[in-house]
XYZ file of C-alpha atoms in Angstrom:
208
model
C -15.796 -5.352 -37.901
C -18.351 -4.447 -35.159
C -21.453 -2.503 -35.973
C -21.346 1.110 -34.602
C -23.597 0.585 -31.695
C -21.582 -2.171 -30.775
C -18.670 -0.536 -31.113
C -19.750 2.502 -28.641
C -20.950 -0.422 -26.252
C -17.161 -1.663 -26.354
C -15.911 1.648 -25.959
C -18.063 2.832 -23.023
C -17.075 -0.342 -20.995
C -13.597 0.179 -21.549
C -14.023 3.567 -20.404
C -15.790 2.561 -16.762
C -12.761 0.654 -16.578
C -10.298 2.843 -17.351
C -12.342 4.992 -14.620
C -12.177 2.757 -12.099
C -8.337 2.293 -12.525
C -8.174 6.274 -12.330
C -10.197 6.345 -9.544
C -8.648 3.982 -7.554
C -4.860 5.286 -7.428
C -5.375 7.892 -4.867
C -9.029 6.387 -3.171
C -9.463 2.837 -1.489
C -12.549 0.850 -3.312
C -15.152 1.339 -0.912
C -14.805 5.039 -0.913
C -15.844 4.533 -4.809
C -19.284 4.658 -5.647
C -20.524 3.833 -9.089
C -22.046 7.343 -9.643
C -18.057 8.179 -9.107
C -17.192 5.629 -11.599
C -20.379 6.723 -14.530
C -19.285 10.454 -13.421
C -15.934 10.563 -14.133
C -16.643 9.527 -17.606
C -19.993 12.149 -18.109
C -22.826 9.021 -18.349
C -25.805 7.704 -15.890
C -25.323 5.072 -13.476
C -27.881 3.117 -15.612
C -25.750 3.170 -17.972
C -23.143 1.394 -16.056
C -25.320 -1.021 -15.254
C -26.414 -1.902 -18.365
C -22.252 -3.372 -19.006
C -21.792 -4.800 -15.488
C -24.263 -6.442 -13.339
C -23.384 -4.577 -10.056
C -20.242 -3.262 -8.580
C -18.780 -6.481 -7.544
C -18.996 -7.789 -10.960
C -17.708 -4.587 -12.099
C -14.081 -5.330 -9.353
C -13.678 -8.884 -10.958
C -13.364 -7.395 -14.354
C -11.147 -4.449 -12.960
C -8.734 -6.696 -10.737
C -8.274 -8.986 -14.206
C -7.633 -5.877 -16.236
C -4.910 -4.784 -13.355
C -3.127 -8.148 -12.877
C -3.352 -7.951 -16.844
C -1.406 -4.413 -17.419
C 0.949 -4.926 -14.488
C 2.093 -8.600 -15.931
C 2.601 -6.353 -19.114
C 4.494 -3.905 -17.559
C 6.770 -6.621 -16.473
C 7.252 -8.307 -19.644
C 8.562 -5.117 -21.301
C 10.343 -4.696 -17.982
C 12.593 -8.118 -18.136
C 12.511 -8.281 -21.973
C 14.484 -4.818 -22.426
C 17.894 -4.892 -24.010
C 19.064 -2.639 -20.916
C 18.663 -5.964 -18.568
C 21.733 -7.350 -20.306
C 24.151 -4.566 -19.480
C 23.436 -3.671 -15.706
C 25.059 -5.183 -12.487
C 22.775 -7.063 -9.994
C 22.663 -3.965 -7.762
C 21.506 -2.029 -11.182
C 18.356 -4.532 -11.485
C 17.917 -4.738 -8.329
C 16.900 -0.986 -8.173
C 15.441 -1.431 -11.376
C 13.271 -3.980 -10.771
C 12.064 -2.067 -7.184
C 10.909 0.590 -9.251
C 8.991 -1.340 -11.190
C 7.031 -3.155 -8.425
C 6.608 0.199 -6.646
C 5.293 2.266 -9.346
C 2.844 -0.608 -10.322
C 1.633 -0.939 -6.511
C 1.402 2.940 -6.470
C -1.179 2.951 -9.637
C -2.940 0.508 -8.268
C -2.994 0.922 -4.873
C -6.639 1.337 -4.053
C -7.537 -1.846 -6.167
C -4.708 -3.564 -4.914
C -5.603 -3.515 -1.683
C -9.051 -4.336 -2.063
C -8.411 -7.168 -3.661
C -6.030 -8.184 -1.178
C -8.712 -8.273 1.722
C -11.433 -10.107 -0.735
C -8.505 -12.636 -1.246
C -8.404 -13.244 2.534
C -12.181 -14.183 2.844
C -12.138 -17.177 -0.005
C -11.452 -20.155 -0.024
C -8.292 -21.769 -0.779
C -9.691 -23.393 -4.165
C -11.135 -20.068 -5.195
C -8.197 -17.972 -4.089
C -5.350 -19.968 -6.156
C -7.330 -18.885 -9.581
C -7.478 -14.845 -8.736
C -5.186 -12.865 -11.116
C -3.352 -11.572 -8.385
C -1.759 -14.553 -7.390
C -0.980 -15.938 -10.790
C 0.774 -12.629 -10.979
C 2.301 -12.462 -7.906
C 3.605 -16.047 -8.950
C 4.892 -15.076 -12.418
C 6.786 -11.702 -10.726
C 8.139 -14.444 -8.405
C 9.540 -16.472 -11.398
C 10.352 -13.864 -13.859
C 12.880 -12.151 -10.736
C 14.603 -15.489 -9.847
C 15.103 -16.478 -13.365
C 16.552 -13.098 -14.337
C 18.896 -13.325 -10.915
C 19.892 -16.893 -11.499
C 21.794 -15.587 -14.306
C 24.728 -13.758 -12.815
C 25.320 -17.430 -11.058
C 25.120 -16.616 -7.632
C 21.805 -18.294 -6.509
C 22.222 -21.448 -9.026
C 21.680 -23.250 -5.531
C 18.640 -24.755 -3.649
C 19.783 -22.575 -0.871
C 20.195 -19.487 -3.567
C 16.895 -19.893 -4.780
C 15.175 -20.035 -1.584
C 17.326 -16.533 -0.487
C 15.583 -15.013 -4.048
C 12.397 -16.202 -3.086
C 12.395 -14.446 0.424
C 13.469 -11.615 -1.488
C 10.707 -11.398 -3.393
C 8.752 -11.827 -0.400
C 9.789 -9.001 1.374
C 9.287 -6.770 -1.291
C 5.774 -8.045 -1.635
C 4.945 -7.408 1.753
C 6.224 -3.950 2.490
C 4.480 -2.659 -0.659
C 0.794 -5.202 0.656
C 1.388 -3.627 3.584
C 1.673 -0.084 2.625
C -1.127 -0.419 0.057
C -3.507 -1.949 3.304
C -2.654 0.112 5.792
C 0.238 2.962 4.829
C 1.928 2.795 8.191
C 4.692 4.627 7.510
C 6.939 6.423 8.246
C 7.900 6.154 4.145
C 4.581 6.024 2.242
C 4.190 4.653 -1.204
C 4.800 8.184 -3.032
C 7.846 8.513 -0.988
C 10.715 8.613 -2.746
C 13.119 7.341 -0.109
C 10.431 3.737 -0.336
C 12.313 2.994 -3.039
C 16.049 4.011 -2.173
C 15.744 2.290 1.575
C 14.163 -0.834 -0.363
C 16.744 -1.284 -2.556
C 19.509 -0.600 0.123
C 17.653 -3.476 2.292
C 17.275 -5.902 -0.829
C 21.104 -5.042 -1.828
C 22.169 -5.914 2.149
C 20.084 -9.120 2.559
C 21.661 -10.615 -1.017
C 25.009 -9.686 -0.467
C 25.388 -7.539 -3.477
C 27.375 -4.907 -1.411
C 30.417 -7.276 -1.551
C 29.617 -8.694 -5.427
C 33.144 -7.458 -7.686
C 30.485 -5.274 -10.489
C-alpha cells in the first residue's frame, strides 16, 4: 500500500494525463501548452514539472497511455460475444466504428505523433506504441475476417491487409490535415467508409 503522499503523487500524474488526453481531442499538440495541461486540472505548472521532465517527456508517456487504451478498446471490441453472430458486412461496420471513434478521441495526439514518427529513424520508429498498435489492429482484423473463409488465401490475405490500409490512411489523413469534404465527426465518415470497405471486399455479393 503506498503512503498518502505517494499516493496523491500517483494520482496527480494520472490526472496531467488524463488532461492531456482531454485536451487533445478537439486541439492539435502544439496548440497545448503545459499551463493548459496544469490548468485544466486547478495546479501550477511547477507542479507538472515536478512528474515529467518537460513536455516532450510528458508526449512519450501520453502516446504510450493512448496506444495503451485504444489496444484495449480493441480487445473488448474482437472478444465480444456479438462478433460471433454478425455477417462480414455487420463487422465490417462494426469494426469502422471502432477505428473511427478511437482516431476521433485521439485525434490531436494522434497526429502528433504521426509527424514525430516521420522524423526518426527506422530503428527508433519500429518500437513507438503506435506502430505495435497499428500492427496488432492489422492482425486482430485479418484473423477475425479469415474466419468466414473467404481470404484463407495468400492473395485473400494480402486484399485484408490493403483493407486495413486504407482505413488507416483516410482516418491519418484526416487526423493530419482534415481535408474533407467528410471530417472525422461526420457521420457520413463512417457510412461512406464502410460502403467503400464493403465494395473493395466483395461483401455486396457474399449470400449473409
Amino acid at each position: 500500500m503506498l503512503a498518502p503522499r505517494q499516493q496523491r503523487g500517483r494520482d496527480r500524474q494520472e490526472a496531467l494525463l488524463q488532461a492531456g488526453l482531454h485536451l487533445t481531442r478537439t486541439r492539435h499538440w502544439d496548440e497545448v501548452k503545459v499551463g493548459d495541461i496544469a490548468k485544466e486540472i486547478g495546479c501550477s505548472t511547477g507542479t507538472f514539472y515536478t512528474r515529467f521532465h518537460d513536455k516532450a517527456a510528458y508526449f512519450e508517456v501520453l502516446i504510450g497511455l493512448v496506444a495503451e487504451v485504444m489496444q484495449q478498446r480493441a480487445d473488448a471490441f474482437f472478444a465480444a460475444p456479438e462478433r460471433m453472430h454478425e455477417t462480414p458486412r455487420e463487422f465490417v461496420a462494426q469494426w469502422i466504428d471502432l477505428v473511427l471513434r478511437s482516431f476521433s478521441l485521439h485525434r490531436g495526439l494522434y497526429a502528433a505523433a504521426v509527424i514525430d514518427l516521420r522524423r526518426q529513424l527506422p530503428a527508433v520508429r519500429a518500437q513507438s506504441p503506435l506502430i505495435g498498435l497499428r500492427n496488432q489492429s492489422r492482425t486482430q482484423f485479418i484473423s477475425a475476417m479469415a474466419r468466414w473463409g473467404l481470404w484463407n488465401s495468400e492473395a485473400g490475405r494480402q486484399q485484408l491487409e490493403f483493407a486495413h490500409q486504407l482505413v488507416q490512411g483516410v482516418l491519418i489523413n484526416a487526423a493530419l490535415t482534415d481535408p474533407g469534404p467528410l471530417h472525422l465527426d461526420d457521420a457520413k465518415l463512417h457510412e461512406q467508409l464502410t460502403v467503400v470497405m464493403c465494395a473493395y471486399l466483395g461483401l455486396f455479393h457474399v449470400a449473409e
